[in-house]
mmCIF file of C-alpha atoms in Angstrom:
data_model
loop_
_atom_site.group_PDB
_atom_site.id
_atom_site.type_symbol
_atom_site.label_atom_id
_atom_site.label_comp_id
_atom_site.label_asym_id
_atom_site.label_seq_id
_atom_site.Cartn_x
_atom_site.Cartn_y
_atom_site.Cartn_z
ATOM 1 C CA ASP Z 1 -29.371 34.773 -58.319
ATOM 2 C CA THR Z 2 -31.887 37.074 -60.004
ATOM 3 C CA GLU Z 3 -30.282 40.368 -59.097
ATOM 4 C CA VAL Z 4 -28.602 43.166 -60.895
ATOM 5 C CA THR Z 5 -26.198 44.852 -58.470
ATOM 6 C CA GLN Z 6 -25.137 48.458 -58.907
ATOM 7 C CA THR Z 7 -22.414 50.322 -57.031
ATOM 8 C CA PRO Z 8 -22.214 52.846 -55.579
ATOM 9 C CA LYS Z 9 -25.786 53.590 -54.477
ATOM 10 C CA HIS Z 10 -25.048 57.304 -54.164
ATOM 11 C CA LEU Z 11 -22.333 59.425 -55.767
ATOM 12 C CA VAL Z 12 -21.547 63.118 -55.512
ATOM 13 C CA MET Z 13 -18.947 64.415 -57.936
ATOM 14 C CA GLY Z 14 -17.553 67.714 -59.089
ATOM 15 C CA MET Z 15 -17.597 68.806 -62.691
ATOM 16 C CA THR Z 16 -13.873 68.098 -63.080
ATOM 17 C CA ASN Z 17 -13.944 64.646 -61.489
ATOM 18 C CA LYS Z 18 -13.682 61.241 -63.144
ATOM 19 C CA LYS Z 19 -15.767 58.472 -61.642
ATOM 20 C CA SER Z 20 -17.229 55.128 -62.675
ATOM 21 C CA LEU Z 21 -20.518 53.375 -62.066
ATOM 22 C CA LYS Z 22 -20.478 49.602 -61.878
ATOM 23 C CA CYS Z 23 -23.097 46.980 -62.632
ATOM 24 C CA GLU Z 24 -22.964 43.208 -62.219
ATOM 25 C CA GLN Z 25 -25.340 40.340 -63.004
ATOM 26 C CA HIS Z 26 -24.939 36.579 -62.772
ATOM 27 C CA MET Z 27 -28.093 35.479 -64.579
ATOM 28 C CA GLY Z 28 -26.250 34.648 -67.793
ATOM 29 C CA HIS Z 29 -27.971 37.497 -69.621
ATOM 30 C CA ARG Z 30 -26.130 38.577 -72.758
ATOM 31 C CA ALA Z 31 -27.799 41.969 -73.123
ATOM 32 C CA MET Z 32 -27.042 44.793 -70.697
ATOM 33 C CA TYR Z 33 -28.251 48.382 -70.613
ATOM 34 C CA TRP Z 34 -27.680 51.786 -69.092
ATOM 35 C CA TYR Z 35 -30.676 54.032 -68.503
ATOM 36 C CA LYS Z 36 -30.890 57.565 -67.109
ATOM 37 C CA GLN Z 37 -33.924 58.607 -65.091
ATOM 38 C CA LYS Z 38 -34.775 62.136 -63.998
ATOM 39 C CA ALA Z 39 -37.264 62.759 -61.201
ATOM 40 C CA LYS Z 40 -40.888 62.016 -62.095
ATOM 41 C CA LYS Z 41 -39.871 60.808 -65.588
ATOM 42 C CA PRO Z 42 -39.547 57.388 -67.224
ATOM 43 C CA PRO Z 43 -36.116 55.848 -67.769
ATOM 44 C CA GLU Z 44 -34.341 56.941 -70.948
ATOM 45 C CA LEU Z 45 -32.155 54.444 -72.740
ATOM 46 C CA MET Z 46 -28.491 55.427 -73.046
ATOM 47 C CA PHE Z 47 -26.584 52.326 -74.200
ATOM 48 C CA VAL Z 48 -27.198 48.682 -75.062
ATOM 49 C CA TYR Z 49 -24.549 45.969 -75.045
ATOM 50 C CA SER Z 50 -25.251 42.664 -76.743
ATOM 51 C CA TYR Z 51 -22.727 39.862 -76.310
ATOM 52 C CA GLU Z 52 -20.270 42.392 -74.863
ATOM 53 C CA LYS Z 53 -20.445 44.610 -77.938
ATOM 54 C CA LEU Z 54 -22.016 48.048 -78.004
ATOM 55 C CA SER Z 55 -25.132 47.734 -80.161
ATOM 56 C CA ILE Z 56 -27.046 50.923 -79.374
ATOM 57 C CA ASN Z 57 -25.810 54.380 -78.395
ATOM 58 C CA GLU Z 58 -28.725 56.779 -78.104
ATOM 59 C CA SER Z 59 -26.630 59.816 -79.071
ATOM 60 C CA VAL Z 60 -25.236 60.115 -75.562
ATOM 61 C CA PRO Z 61 -22.594 62.841 -74.993
ATOM 62 C CA SER Z 62 -19.004 61.578 -74.944
ATOM 63 C CA ARG Z 63 -18.601 62.551 -71.287
ATOM 64 C CA PHE Z 64 -20.397 59.236 -70.667
ATOM 65 C CA SER Z 65 -18.289 56.259 -71.726
ATOM 66 C CA PRO Z 66 -19.628 52.714 -71.363
ATOM 67 C CA GLU Z 67 -17.514 49.596 -71.037
ATOM 68 C CA CYS Z 68 -18.404 45.898 -70.924
ATOM 69 C CA PRO Z 69 -15.330 43.983 -69.667
ATOM 70 C CA ASN Z 70 -17.132 40.629 -69.702
ATOM 71 C CA SER Z 71 -20.604 39.134 -69.903
ATOM 72 C CA SER Z 72 -21.343 39.830 -66.220
ATOM 73 C CA LEU Z 73 -20.024 43.365 -65.831
ATOM 74 C CA LEU Z 74 -20.987 46.745 -67.195
ATOM 75 C CA ASN Z 75 -19.324 50.027 -66.332
ATOM 76 C CA LEU Z 76 -20.201 53.627 -67.049
ATOM 77 C CA HIS Z 77 -17.242 56.007 -66.930
ATOM 78 C CA LEU Z 78 -18.054 59.625 -66.161
ATOM 79 C CA HIS Z 79 -15.884 62.644 -66.922
ATOM 80 C CA ALA Z 80 -16.511 66.381 -66.931
ATOM 81 C CA LEU Z 81 -20.198 66.047 -66.172
ATOM 82 C CA GLN Z 82 -22.609 68.937 -65.890
ATOM 83 C CA PRO Z 83 -25.127 69.599 -63.088
ATOM 84 C CA GLU Z 84 -27.945 68.654 -65.459
ATOM 85 C CA ASP Z 85 -26.483 65.135 -65.600
ATOM 86 C CA SER Z 86 -27.631 64.628 -62.022
ATOM 87 C CA ALA Z 87 -30.098 61.734 -62.123
ATOM 88 C CA LEU Z 88 -30.716 58.112 -61.162
ATOM 89 C CA TYR Z 89 -28.640 55.838 -63.391
ATOM 90 C CA LEU Z 90 -30.117 52.404 -63.849
ATOM 91 C CA CYS Z 91 -28.444 49.291 -65.149
ATOM 92 C CA ALA Z 92 -30.513 46.445 -66.562
ATOM 93 C CA SER Z 93 -29.970 43.068 -68.162
ATOM 94 C CA SER Z 94 -32.142 40.735 -70.175
ATOM 95 C CA PRO Z 95 -31.936 37.353 -71.800
ATOM 96 C CA GLN Z 96 -31.773 37.299 -75.582
ATOM 97 C CA GLY Z 97 -35.188 36.770 -77.050
ATOM 98 C CA THR Z 98 -38.443 37.532 -75.361
ATOM 99 C CA GLY Z 99 -37.548 38.202 -71.740
ATOM 100 C CA GLY Z 100 -38.196 41.408 -69.919
ATOM 101 C CA ALA Z 101 -35.346 43.422 -68.488
ATOM 102 C CA PHE Z 102 -34.198 43.104 -64.878
ATOM 103 C CA PHE Z 103 -33.175 46.411 -63.319
ATOM 104 C CA GLY Z 104 -30.702 47.230 -60.595
ATOM 105 C CA GLN Z 105 -31.487 49.611 -57.724
ATOM 106 C CA GLY Z 106 -29.683 52.431 -59.441
ATOM 107 C CA THR Z 107 -26.959 54.928 -58.593
ATOM 108 C CA ARG Z 108 -28.189 58.341 -57.487
ATOM 109 C CA LEU Z 109 -25.689 60.755 -59.055
ATOM 110 C CA THR Z 110 -25.357 64.386 -58.031
ATOM 111 C CA VAL Z 111 -23.005 66.658 -59.977
ATOM 112 C CA VAL Z 112 -21.936 69.785 -58.107
ATOM 113 C CA ALA G 1 -41.993 54.403 -84.521
ATOM 114 C CA GLN G 2 -43.402 53.076 -81.319
ATOM 115 C CA SER G 3 -45.011 55.111 -78.587
ATOM 116 C CA VAL G 4 -46.663 54.372 -75.264
ATOM 117 C CA THR G 5 -49.347 56.485 -73.621
ATOM 118 C CA GLN G 6 -50.341 56.070 -70.024
ATOM 119 C CA LEU G 7 -53.646 57.833 -69.807
ATOM 120 C CA ASP G 8 -53.520 58.843 -66.151
ATOM 121 C CA SER G 9 -50.536 60.543 -64.534
ATOM 122 C CA GLN G 10 -51.968 60.081 -61.042
ATOM 123 C CA VAL G 11 -54.503 57.607 -59.669
ATOM 124 C CA PRO G 12 -55.638 58.053 -56.059
ATOM 125 C CA VAL G 13 -57.585 55.131 -54.608
ATOM 126 C CA PHE G 14 -58.695 53.903 -51.207
ATOM 127 C CA GLU G 15 -57.272 50.753 -49.686
ATOM 128 C CA GLU G 16 -59.080 47.526 -50.685
ATOM 129 C CA ALA G 17 -60.679 49.220 -53.711
ATOM 130 C CA PRO G 18 -60.076 47.913 -57.230
ATOM 131 C CA VAL G 19 -57.789 49.837 -59.556
ATOM 132 C CA GLU G 20 -57.081 50.000 -63.278
ATOM 133 C CA LEU G 21 -54.050 51.741 -64.757
ATOM 134 C CA ARG G 22 -54.466 52.391 -68.450
ATOM 135 C CA CYS G 23 -51.875 51.964 -71.174
ATOM 136 C CA ASN G 24 -52.192 52.375 -74.929
ATOM 137 C CA TYR G 25 -49.436 51.797 -77.432
ATOM 138 C CA SER G 26 -48.742 52.538 -81.055
ATOM 139 C CA SER G 27 -46.561 50.389 -83.276
ATOM 140 C CA SER G 28 -46.517 49.291 -86.900
ATOM 141 C CA VAL G 29 -45.029 45.903 -85.965
ATOM 142 C CA SER G 30 -45.634 43.222 -83.357
ATOM 143 C CA VAL G 31 -44.563 44.119 -79.849
ATOM 144 C CA TYR G 32 -43.975 42.619 -76.452
ATOM 145 C CA LEU G 33 -45.653 44.468 -73.576
ATOM 146 C CA PHE G 34 -44.527 44.967 -69.991
ATOM 147 C CA TRP G 35 -45.583 46.606 -66.740
ATOM 148 C CA TYR G 36 -42.952 47.723 -64.248
ATOM 149 C CA VAL G 37 -43.329 49.129 -60.722
ATOM 150 C CA GLN G 38 -40.924 51.571 -59.099
ATOM 151 C CA TYR G 39 -41.029 52.203 -55.369
ATOM 152 C CA PRO G 40 -39.473 55.449 -54.086
ATOM 153 C CA ASN G 41 -35.685 55.588 -54.442
ATOM 154 C CA GLN G 42 -35.532 52.155 -55.999
ATOM 155 C CA GLY G 43 -35.051 50.541 -59.403
ATOM 156 C CA LEU G 44 -37.782 49.074 -61.579
ATOM 157 C CA GLN G 45 -39.335 45.699 -60.863
ATOM 158 C CA LEU G 46 -41.030 43.654 -63.570
ATOM 159 C CA LEU G 47 -44.692 43.071 -62.651
ATOM 160 C CA LEU G 48 -45.791 41.094 -65.695
ATOM 161 C CA LYS G 49 -45.286 40.703 -69.425
ATOM 162 C CA TYR G 50 -47.252 39.765 -72.519
ATOM 163 C CA LEU G 51 -45.317 37.930 -75.200
ATOM 164 C CA SER G 52 -47.976 35.839 -76.983
ATOM 165 C CA GLY G 53 -50.835 33.460 -76.298
ATOM 166 C CA SER G 54 -53.510 34.155 -73.692
ATOM 167 C CA THR G 55 -54.404 37.829 -73.605
ATOM 168 C CA LEU G 56 -54.898 37.812 -69.823
ATOM 169 C CA VAL G 57 -51.573 37.872 -68.054
ATOM 170 C CA LYS G 58 -51.089 37.394 -64.341
ATOM 171 C CA GLY G 59 -48.163 38.946 -62.533
ATOM 172 C CA ILE G 60 -46.728 39.378 -59.088
ATOM 173 C CA ASN G 61 -48.431 41.032 -56.108
ATOM 174 C CA GLY G 62 -51.924 40.143 -57.387
ATOM 175 C CA PHE G 63 -51.735 42.295 -60.518
ATOM 176 C CA GLU G 64 -52.997 41.222 -63.919
ATOM 177 C CA ALA G 65 -53.206 42.851 -67.338
ATOM 178 C CA GLU G 66 -55.191 42.254 -70.475
ATOM 179 C CA PHE G 67 -53.814 42.679 -73.970
ATOM 180 C CA ASN G 68 -56.328 44.030 -76.472
ATOM 181 C CA LYS G 69 -54.868 44.040 -79.955
ATOM 182 C CA SER G 70 -57.773 45.816 -81.644
ATOM 183 C CA GLN G 71 -57.649 48.658 -79.145
ATOM 184 C CA THR G 72 -53.839 48.515 -78.813
ATOM 185 C CA SER G 73 -54.195 48.562 -75.056
ATOM 186 C CA PHE G 74 -52.573 46.760 -72.144
ATOM 187 C CA HIS G 75 -54.361 47.909 -68.992
ATOM 188 C CA LEU G 76 -53.172 46.840 -65.544
ATOM 189 C CA ARG G 77 -55.680 45.805 -62.876
ATOM 190 C CA LYS G 78 -55.793 44.749 -59.279
ATOM 191 C CA PRO G 79 -59.070 43.793 -57.562
ATOM 192 C CA SER G 80 -58.068 45.061 -54.106
ATOM 193 C CA VAL G 81 -55.109 47.368 -53.469
ATOM 194 C CA HIS G 82 -52.978 47.725 -50.363
ATOM 195 C CA ILE G 83 -51.136 50.711 -48.953
ATOM 196 C CA SER G 84 -47.917 48.981 -50.013
ATOM 197 C CA ASP G 85 -48.964 49.227 -53.689
ATOM 198 C CA THR G 86 -48.302 52.965 -53.577
ATOM 199 C CA ALA G 87 -45.645 53.464 -56.247
ATOM 200 C CA GLU G 88 -44.982 54.616 -59.802
ATOM 201 C CA TYR G 89 -46.094 52.222 -62.531
ATOM 202 C CA PHE G 90 -44.605 52.180 -66.026
ATOM 203 C CA CYS G 91 -45.990 50.501 -69.108
ATOM 204 C CA ALA G 92 -43.355 49.570 -71.721
ATOM 205 C CA VAL G 93 -43.196 48.012 -75.170
ATOM 206 C CA ARG G 94 -40.462 46.342 -77.138
ATOM 207 C CA GLU G 95 -40.593 45.473 -80.806
ATOM 208 C CA VAL G 96 -40.331 41.790 -81.589
ATOM 209 C CA ASN G 97 -36.882 41.122 -83.040
ATOM 210 C CA GLN G 98 -35.657 44.579 -82.073
ATOM 211 C CA GLY G 99 -32.919 43.901 -79.569
ATOM 212 C CA GLY G 100 -33.911 44.807 -76.048
ATOM 213 C CA LYS G 101 -34.852 48.444 -76.479
ATOM 214 C CA LEU G 102 -37.782 49.260 -74.195
ATOM 215 C CA ILE G 103 -40.001 52.254 -74.857
ATOM 216 C CA PHE G 104 -41.634 53.493 -71.650
ATOM 217 C CA GLY G 105 -44.803 55.419 -71.029
ATOM 218 C CA GLN G 106 -44.674 58.515 -68.827
ATOM 219 C CA GLY G 107 -45.724 56.613 -65.744
ATOM 220 C CA THR G 108 -48.747 56.548 -63.452
ATOM 221 C CA GLU G 109 -48.411 57.425 -59.802
ATOM 222 C CA LEU G 110 -50.680 55.133 -57.794
ATOM 223 C CA SER G 111 -51.485 56.532 -54.376
ATOM 224 C CA VAL G 112 -53.377 54.216 -52.018
ATOM 225 C CA LYS G 113 -55.033 55.935 -49.089
ATOM 226 C CA PRO G 114 -56.277 54.308 -45.887
#
């Protein structure tokens, strides 16, 4: 299994809603990431988890809250988002060491 | 600090022609280098990576890249492109011993025309 699975694929939410994005991998990777990608732009790193501990937070607003329940799962909890948060949210995982990151298909988020 | 520059934002090419997508990087330490492809409405797929050793790296879908340390470049090439290669291509670097943080270039849109 060489996949990173993200759910849902599409999400529309209001500015007062609370929702969660989910990510799962079964490759035994101990590093997992959340990226945000706007149209026609490269992915921007949001968070890095290493061995289930948050190791990098790229100054992301607190309305985004990551969670790593175990080594296979990564969640991104969303609350009180703004329309400008609409984007493709990508999850990725990588082995420790020299490997490249494997990306999921992303969740297309629209905030209305 | 690291940075990645993809020299062409758009590259139009005819089917079966060769193509080169250019990438230059800047870093004060050793780096690992990657090329990713992104098809419309999809995630990123790893095409190839340079970690060490031979400077010519072969990847999936017939792509290859050459690492040039003196010119700090990592250009991607394919001798004959197909319509299905139409996509966005991202060059990325990661510092050795610096967790997994990838720094991406701005991307190159490859458009293959019949």
